Every structure is written in structure tokens, then in C-alpha cells.
Coordinates of C-alpha atoms in Angstrom, one line a residue:
X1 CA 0.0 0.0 0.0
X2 CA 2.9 2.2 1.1
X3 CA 4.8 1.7 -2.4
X4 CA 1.0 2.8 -4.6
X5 CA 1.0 6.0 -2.9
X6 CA 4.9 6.7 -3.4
X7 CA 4.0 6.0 -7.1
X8 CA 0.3 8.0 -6.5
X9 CA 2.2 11.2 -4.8
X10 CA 5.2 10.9 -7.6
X11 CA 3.2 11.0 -10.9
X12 CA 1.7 14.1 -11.3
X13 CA 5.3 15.8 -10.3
X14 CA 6.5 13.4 -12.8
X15 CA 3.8 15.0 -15.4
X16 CA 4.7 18.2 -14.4
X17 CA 8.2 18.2 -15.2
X18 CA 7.3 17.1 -18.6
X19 CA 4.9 19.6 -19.4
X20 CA 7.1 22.3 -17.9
X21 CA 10.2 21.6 -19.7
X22 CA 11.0 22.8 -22.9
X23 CA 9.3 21.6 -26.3
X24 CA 10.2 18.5 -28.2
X25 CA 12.9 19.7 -30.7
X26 CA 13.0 23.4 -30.1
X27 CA 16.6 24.5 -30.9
X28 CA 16.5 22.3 -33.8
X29 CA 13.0 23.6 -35.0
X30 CA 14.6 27.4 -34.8
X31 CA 17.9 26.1 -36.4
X32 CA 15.5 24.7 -39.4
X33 CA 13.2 27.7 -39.9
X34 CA 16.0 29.6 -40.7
X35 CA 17.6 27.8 -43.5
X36 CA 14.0 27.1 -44.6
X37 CA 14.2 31.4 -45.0
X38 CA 17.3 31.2 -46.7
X39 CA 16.8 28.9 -48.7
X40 CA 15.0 31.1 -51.4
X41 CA 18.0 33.2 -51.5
X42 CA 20.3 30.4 -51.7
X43 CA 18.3 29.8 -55.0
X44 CA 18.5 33.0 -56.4
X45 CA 21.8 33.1 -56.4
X46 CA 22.9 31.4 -59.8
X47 CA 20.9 33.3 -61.4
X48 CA 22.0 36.5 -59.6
X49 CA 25.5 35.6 -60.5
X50 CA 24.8 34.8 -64.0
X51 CA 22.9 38.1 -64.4
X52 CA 26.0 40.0 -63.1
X53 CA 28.6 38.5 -65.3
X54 CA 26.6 39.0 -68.8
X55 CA 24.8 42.0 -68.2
X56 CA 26.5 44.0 -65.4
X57 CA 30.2 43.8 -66.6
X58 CA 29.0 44.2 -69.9
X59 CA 26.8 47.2 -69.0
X60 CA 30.1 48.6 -66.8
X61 CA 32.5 48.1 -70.0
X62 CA 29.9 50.0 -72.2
X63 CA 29.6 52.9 -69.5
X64 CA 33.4 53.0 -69.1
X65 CA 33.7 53.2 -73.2
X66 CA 31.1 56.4 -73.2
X67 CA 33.7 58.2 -71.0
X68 CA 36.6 57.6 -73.6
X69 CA 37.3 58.9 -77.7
X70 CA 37.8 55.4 -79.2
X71 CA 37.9 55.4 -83.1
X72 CA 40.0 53.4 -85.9
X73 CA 43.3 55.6 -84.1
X74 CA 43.2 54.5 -80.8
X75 CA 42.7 50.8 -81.2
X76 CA 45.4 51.0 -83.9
X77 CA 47.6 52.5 -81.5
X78 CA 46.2 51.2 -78.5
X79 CA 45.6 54.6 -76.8
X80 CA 42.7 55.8 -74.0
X81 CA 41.4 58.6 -74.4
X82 CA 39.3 59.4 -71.1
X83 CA 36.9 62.6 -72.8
X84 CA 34.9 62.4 -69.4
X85 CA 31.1 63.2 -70.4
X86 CA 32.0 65.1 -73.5
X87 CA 29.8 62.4 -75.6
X88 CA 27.0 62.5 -73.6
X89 CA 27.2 66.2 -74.2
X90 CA 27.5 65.8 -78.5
X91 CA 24.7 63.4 -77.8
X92 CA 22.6 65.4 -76.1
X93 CA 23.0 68.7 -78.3
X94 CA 22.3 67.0 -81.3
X95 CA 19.2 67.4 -83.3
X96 CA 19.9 64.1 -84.9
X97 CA 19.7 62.5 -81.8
X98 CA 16.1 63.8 -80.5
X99 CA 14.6 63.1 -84.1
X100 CA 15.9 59.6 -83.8
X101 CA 14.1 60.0 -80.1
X102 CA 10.9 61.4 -81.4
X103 CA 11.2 59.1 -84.2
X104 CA 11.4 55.6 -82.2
X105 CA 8.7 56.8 -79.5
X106 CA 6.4 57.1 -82.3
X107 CA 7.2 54.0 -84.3
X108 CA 7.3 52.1 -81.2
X109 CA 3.6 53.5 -80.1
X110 CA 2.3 52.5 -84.0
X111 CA 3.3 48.7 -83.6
X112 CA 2.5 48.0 -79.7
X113 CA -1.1 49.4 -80.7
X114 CA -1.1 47.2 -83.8
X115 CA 0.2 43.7 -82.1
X116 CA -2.0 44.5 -78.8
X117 CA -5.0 45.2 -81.2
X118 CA -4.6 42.5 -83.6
X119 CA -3.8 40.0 -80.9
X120 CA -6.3 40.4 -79.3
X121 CA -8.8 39.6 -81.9
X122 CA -6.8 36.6 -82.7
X123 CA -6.6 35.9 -78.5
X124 CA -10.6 35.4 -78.7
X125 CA -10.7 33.6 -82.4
X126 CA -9.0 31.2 -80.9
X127 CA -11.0 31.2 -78.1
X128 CA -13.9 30.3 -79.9
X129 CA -12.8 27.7 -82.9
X130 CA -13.4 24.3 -82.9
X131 CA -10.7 21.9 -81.8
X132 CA -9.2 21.0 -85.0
X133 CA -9.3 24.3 -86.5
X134 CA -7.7 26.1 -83.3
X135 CA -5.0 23.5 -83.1
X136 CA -4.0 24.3 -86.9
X137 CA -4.1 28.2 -85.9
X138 CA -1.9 27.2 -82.7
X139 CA 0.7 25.4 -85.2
X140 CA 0.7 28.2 -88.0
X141 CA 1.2 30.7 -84.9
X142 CA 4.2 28.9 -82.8
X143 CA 5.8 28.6 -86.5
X144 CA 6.0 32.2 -87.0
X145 CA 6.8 32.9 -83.4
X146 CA 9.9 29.9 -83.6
X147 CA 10.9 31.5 -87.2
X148 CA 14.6 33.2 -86.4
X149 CA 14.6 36.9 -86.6
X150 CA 17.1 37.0 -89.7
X151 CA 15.7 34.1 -91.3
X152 CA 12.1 36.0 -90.8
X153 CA 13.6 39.0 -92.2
X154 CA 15.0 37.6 -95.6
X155 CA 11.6 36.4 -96.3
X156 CA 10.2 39.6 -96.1
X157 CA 13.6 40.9 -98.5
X158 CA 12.5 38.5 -100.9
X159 CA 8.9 39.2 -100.5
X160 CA 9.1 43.0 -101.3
X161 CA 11.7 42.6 -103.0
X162 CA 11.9 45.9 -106.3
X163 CA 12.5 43.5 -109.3
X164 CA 11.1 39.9 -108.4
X165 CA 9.3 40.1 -105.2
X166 CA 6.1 38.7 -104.9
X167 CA 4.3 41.4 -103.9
X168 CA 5.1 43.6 -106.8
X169 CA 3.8 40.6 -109.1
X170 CA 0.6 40.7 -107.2
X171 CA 0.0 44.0 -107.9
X172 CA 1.0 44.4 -111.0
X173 CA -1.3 41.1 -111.7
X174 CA -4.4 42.8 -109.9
X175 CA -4.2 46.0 -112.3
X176 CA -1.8 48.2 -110.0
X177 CA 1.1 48.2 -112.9
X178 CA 2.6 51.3 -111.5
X179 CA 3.5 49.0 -108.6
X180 CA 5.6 46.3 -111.1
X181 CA 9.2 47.6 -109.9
X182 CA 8.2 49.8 -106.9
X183 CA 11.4 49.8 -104.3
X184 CA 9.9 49.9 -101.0
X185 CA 12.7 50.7 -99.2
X186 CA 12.9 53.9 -101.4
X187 CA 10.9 55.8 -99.0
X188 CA 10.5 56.9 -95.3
X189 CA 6.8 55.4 -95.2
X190 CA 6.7 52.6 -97.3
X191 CA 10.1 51.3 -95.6
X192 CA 8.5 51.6 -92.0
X193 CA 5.3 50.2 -93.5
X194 CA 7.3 46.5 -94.3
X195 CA 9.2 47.0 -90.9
X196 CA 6.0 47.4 -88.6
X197 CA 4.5 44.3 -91.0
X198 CA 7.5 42.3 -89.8
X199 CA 7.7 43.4 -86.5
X200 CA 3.9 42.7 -85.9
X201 CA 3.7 39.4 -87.6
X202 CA 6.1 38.7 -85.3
X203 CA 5.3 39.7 -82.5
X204 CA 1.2 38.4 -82.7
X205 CA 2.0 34.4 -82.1
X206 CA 3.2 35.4 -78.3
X207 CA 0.8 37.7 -77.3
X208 CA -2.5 35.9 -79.0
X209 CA -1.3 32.6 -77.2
X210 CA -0.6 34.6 -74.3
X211 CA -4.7 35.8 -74.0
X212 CA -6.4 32.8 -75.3
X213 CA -4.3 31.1 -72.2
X214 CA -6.0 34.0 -69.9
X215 CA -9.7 33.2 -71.5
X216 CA -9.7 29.6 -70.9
X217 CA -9.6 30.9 -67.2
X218 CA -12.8 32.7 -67.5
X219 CA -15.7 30.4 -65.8
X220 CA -18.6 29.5 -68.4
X221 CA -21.0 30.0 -65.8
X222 CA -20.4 33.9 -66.3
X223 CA -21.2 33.9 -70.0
X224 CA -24.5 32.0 -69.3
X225 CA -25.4 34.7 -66.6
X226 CA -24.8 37.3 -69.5
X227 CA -26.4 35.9 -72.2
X228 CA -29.5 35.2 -69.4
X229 CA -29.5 39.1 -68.9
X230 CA -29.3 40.1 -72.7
X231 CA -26.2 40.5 -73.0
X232 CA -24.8 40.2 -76.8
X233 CA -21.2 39.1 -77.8
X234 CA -19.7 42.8 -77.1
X235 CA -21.9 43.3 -73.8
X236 CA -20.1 39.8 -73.1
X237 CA -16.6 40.7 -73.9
X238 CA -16.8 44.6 -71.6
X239 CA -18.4 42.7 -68.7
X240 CA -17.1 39.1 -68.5
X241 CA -14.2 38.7 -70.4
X242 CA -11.9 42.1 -71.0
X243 CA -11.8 42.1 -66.3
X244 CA -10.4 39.0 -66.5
X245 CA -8.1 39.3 -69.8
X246 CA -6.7 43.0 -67.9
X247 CA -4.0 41.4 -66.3
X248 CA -2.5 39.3 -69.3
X249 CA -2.9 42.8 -71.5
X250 CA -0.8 44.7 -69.2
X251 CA 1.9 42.7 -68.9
X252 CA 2.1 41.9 -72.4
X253 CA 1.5 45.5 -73.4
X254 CA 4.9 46.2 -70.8
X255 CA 6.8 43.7 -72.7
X256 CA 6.1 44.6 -76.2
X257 CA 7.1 48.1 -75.6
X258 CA 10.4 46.8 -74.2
X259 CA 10.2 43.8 -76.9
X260 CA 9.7 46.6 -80.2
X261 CA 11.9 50.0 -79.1
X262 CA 15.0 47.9 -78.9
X263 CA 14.2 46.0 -82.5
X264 CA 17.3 46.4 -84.5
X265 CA 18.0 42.8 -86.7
X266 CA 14.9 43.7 -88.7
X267 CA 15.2 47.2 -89.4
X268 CA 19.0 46.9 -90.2
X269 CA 18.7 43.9 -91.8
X270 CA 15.6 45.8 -94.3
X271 CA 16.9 49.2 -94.6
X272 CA 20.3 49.8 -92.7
X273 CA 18.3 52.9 -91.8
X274 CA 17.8 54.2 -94.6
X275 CA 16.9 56.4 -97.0
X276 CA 19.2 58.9 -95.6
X277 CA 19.3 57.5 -92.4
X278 CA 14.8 58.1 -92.0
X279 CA 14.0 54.8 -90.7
X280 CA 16.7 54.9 -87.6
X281 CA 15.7 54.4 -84.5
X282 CA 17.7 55.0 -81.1
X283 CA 19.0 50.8 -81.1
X284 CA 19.6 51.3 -85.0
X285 CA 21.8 55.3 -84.3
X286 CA 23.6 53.6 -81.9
X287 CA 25.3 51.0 -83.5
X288 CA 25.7 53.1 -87.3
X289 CA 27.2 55.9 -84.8
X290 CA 29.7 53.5 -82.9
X291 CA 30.2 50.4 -85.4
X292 CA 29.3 52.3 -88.9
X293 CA 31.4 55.2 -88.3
X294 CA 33.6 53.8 -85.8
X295 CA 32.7 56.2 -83.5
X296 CA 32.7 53.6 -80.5
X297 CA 32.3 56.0 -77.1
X298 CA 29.8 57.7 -78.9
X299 CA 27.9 54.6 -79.9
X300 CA 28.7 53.6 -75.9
X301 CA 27.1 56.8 -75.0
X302 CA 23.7 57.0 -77.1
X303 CA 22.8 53.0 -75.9
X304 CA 23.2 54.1 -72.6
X305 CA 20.9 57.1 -73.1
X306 CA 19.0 54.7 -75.0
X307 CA 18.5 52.8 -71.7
X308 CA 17.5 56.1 -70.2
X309 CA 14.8 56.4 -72.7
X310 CA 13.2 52.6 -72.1
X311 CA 13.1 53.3 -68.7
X312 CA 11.3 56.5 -68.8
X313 CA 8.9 55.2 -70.8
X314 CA 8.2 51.8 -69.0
X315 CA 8.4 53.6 -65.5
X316 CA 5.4 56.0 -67.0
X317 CA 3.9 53.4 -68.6
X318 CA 4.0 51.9 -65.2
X319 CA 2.4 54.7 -63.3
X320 CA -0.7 54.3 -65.4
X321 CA -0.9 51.2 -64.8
X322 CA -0.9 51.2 -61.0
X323 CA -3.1 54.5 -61.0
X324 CA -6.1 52.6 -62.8
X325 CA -5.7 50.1 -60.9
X326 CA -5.7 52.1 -57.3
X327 CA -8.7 53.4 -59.3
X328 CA -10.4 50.5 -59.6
X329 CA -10.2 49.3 -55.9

């Protein structure tokens, strides 16, 4: 009897000292939460250091050439010129450069409306096609889209091409005879008229698969709840479909802006620029300035500005953005 209440009087002391001590694991438990925090950053980090190597060292080398003279004499001679920001100065002063300025914001503006526009339509085609007949408009799309800049570019040489391009023979064939050995790169117009084509034929595969992704999102159930209040297919599209598409436009709106003002393969490959220099824009001025006429802290100096430029227009473009959107809330 004496021993049960020695183990009676004991266990709840016993109990007590187990609830009261500290929890199961703690030290370890902290130790692991805070390589479970780090661990994102551990991640990051290849991709942080990649970054640095091919675009920071790259982007420090070009700032360090805009504060130099380098031409066909120094790199002969091997001499370094330091000019401090003597060619931002040029730059900045000359008329050239804010045509060129004027020039690309405009050109840009003309082919993110177009792509976004046309896209869009082809976005909710797609949308609304039958299996087979969306799957070929899915194939014919990522062809274009995987078609290599250049290669997509030659095509377009050949196609409007003065003597034997095919558009010319179509012309000429459908009464327009004037048109039989037009040069479409004679001209300021008709030279940015085959550049945007290119551009925007490129450019429609990514962002039309980008917003039929963001429809198939949209619940059915919402269309039925229009079309049970009257609503007809563009009552539909303003109140069901373009809140939920928003989103996807932005983004894609952001990235083509970035995506068309620094296209320079296909208007150097089609024009070089030209006629006298009318279809340059700030990626195209840069390199005829620093490569063409060797001019290479110059050419340093106007990509950098060129940066500059981007940013100021993505940063307002930006602002809009968030100000509808604090808007809307």
C-alpha cells in the first residue's frame, strides 16, 4: 500500500516536469526555420550571379567606353582617351539624336497598338474555334513565333523585294502596274510600313497565345449569366471577359514596348536605316554611330541614353498602370 502511494504522490510531479520543460525539438525547430528562410536566396543566387557576369560587366564596360574617344586611331595605336562626359554632351545637343528619339517613341507607339489590337482579336478567335481548327491556328502561330529573326527578315527581303518580289507581281497582276518595280525601301513610309509588318507578324503568335491562355480561365457559368441578362457578344466581352483578360494585356502591353523599341535585326537587316538615315531608330543610331562610323564611345554613350529612354517610358507606362488600378479598388 505504502509503495502505490509513493507511485500515487510521484506522478503528477512526474507529469509536471514534462509539461514544464522545454518543447520537443526546439533549438533544432529554430535552427531549421532559418535555413528554410534562406533557402529562397540560396536559390536565387545562380541566377543572380549569371545576371551580373553578362549583363553587369557588360553594362560597366559600355559605361566605361562612353567616358573615352575610341575610333580606328586608338585601337590601332592602342591609346585611351578618357573625354569624361564630352559624348553625352555631343549626344545630347544634337538634333539628330532627339529626331531619332521622337522618331522611335512614335514607331514604337504605332506597332504595340497594332500587335496588342490584332492580338487580341486573334486571342478570342481562338477562343472560340473548334478543336481541329484552333490547333491548326496554334501550329501556323508557334511557326511564325519559332521563325529566327534574320531568317524572318529575308523572307520579307524577298517578299518586297523591287524587281522579283512577290508582292510587286501581285500588284501588278491585280491591275496596279505602277507597282511592277516599286522599291519599298525607297521611302521613309513605305520602308516603316514593311518593318512594322514584320515586327507585328512577329510579335502576334506570343501575345495571342498569351490571351487565349487568360480566356480559358474565365468560368462559363459567367457567359450563361450574361447571355441570361441580354447581353450580346460585345456586352459579353466589356463585362465578362476584358476584367479577367486585364492582367494578361498589361503585362504583355509592358513587354512589347520593351520587346519593339529595342528591334534592331529587322530594321538593319531591311533598310540599314535608310533612305538617308529616315528609318533609324535609337538601337539602329547607336550602333551606325559606334560600329558604322567607328565612333565607338559615342555609340557607348547614345545605348546608354537609350536605356534612359526605355526606362522613362516603361516607369510612365508603369504609373498608369498602378493609378487605374488604385482606381479601380
Amino acid at each position: 500500500m505504502s509503495v502505490q502511494t509513493e507511485r500515487a504522490k510521484t506522478a503528477p510531479g512526474t507529469a509536471v516536469r514534462k509539461s514544464g520543460g522545454p518543447p520537443k525539438g526546439g533549438p533544432h525547430a529554430k535552427r531549421k526555420g532559418t535555413s528554410g528562410n534562406l533557402l529562397p536566396y540560396v536559390l536565387l543566387l545562380p541566377a543572380l550571379a549569371t545576371t551580373l557576369v553578362f549583363l553587369g560587366w557588360p553594362m560597366v564596360k559600355n559605361a566605361t567606353l562612353s567616358l573615352q574617344n575610341v575610333n580606328r586611331r586608338q585601337l590601332i595605336r592602342r591609346l585611351t582617351e578618357w573625354t569624361g562626359f564630352d559624348n553625352y554632351e555631343a549626344t545630347l545637343k544634337s538634333e539628330e539624336f532627339w529626331r531619332v528619339v521622337g522618331r522611335s517613341i512614335v514607331f514604337t507607339g504605332v506597332n504595340v497598338i497594332l500587335i496588342m489590337g490584332i492580338s487580341t482579336l486573334v486571342g478570342l478567335l481562338l477562343a472560340r474555334l473548334g478543336k481541329k481548327m484552333r490547333l491548326t491556328l496554334q501550329i501556323g502561330l508557334v511557326l511564325a513565333w519559332a521563325m529566327p529573326i534574320i531568317a524572318a527578315t529575308t523572307v520579307y527581303q524577298w517578299l518586297f523585294a523591287q524587281r522579283f518580289g512577290v508582292v510587286n507581281w501581285v500588284l501588278d497582276k491585280l491591275g496596279w502596274h505602277s507597282m511592277a518595280d516599286y522599291n519599298w525601301i525607297g521611302s521613309q513610309f513605305s520602308a516603316f510600313f514593311v518593318i512594322t509588318l514584320l515586327i507585328v507578324w512577329q510579335s502576334i503568335p506570343f501575345v495571342a497565345l498569351s490571351l487565349y491562355a487568360a480566356t480559358t480561365t474565365i468560368p462559363n457559368e459567367l457567359y450563361e449569366a450574361a447571355s441570361l441578362d441580354g447581353a450580346g457578344a460585345w456586352k459579353s466581352f466589356t463585362t465578362v471577359t476584358f476584367p479577367f483578360i486585364k492582367p494578361f494585356l498589361f503585362a504583355t502591353t509592358f513587354l512589347e514596348v520593351i520587346w519593339v523599341f529595342k528591334a534592331l535585326p529587322q530594321i538593319f537587316a531591311l533598310s540599314e536605316g535608310g533612305p538617308d538615315r529616315l528609318t533609324e531608330t535609337l538601337p539602329v543610331y547607336a550602333f551606325v554611330e559606334g560600329v558604322g562610323n567607328q565612333h565607338y564611345g559615342m555609340g557607348a554613350a547614345i545605348s546608354l541614353l537609350t536605356i534612359l529612354v526605355l526606362l522613362g517610358l516603361t516607369s510612365y507606362y508603369l504609373r498608369i498602370v498602378l493609378k487605374q488600378e488604385r482606381d479601380e479598388l
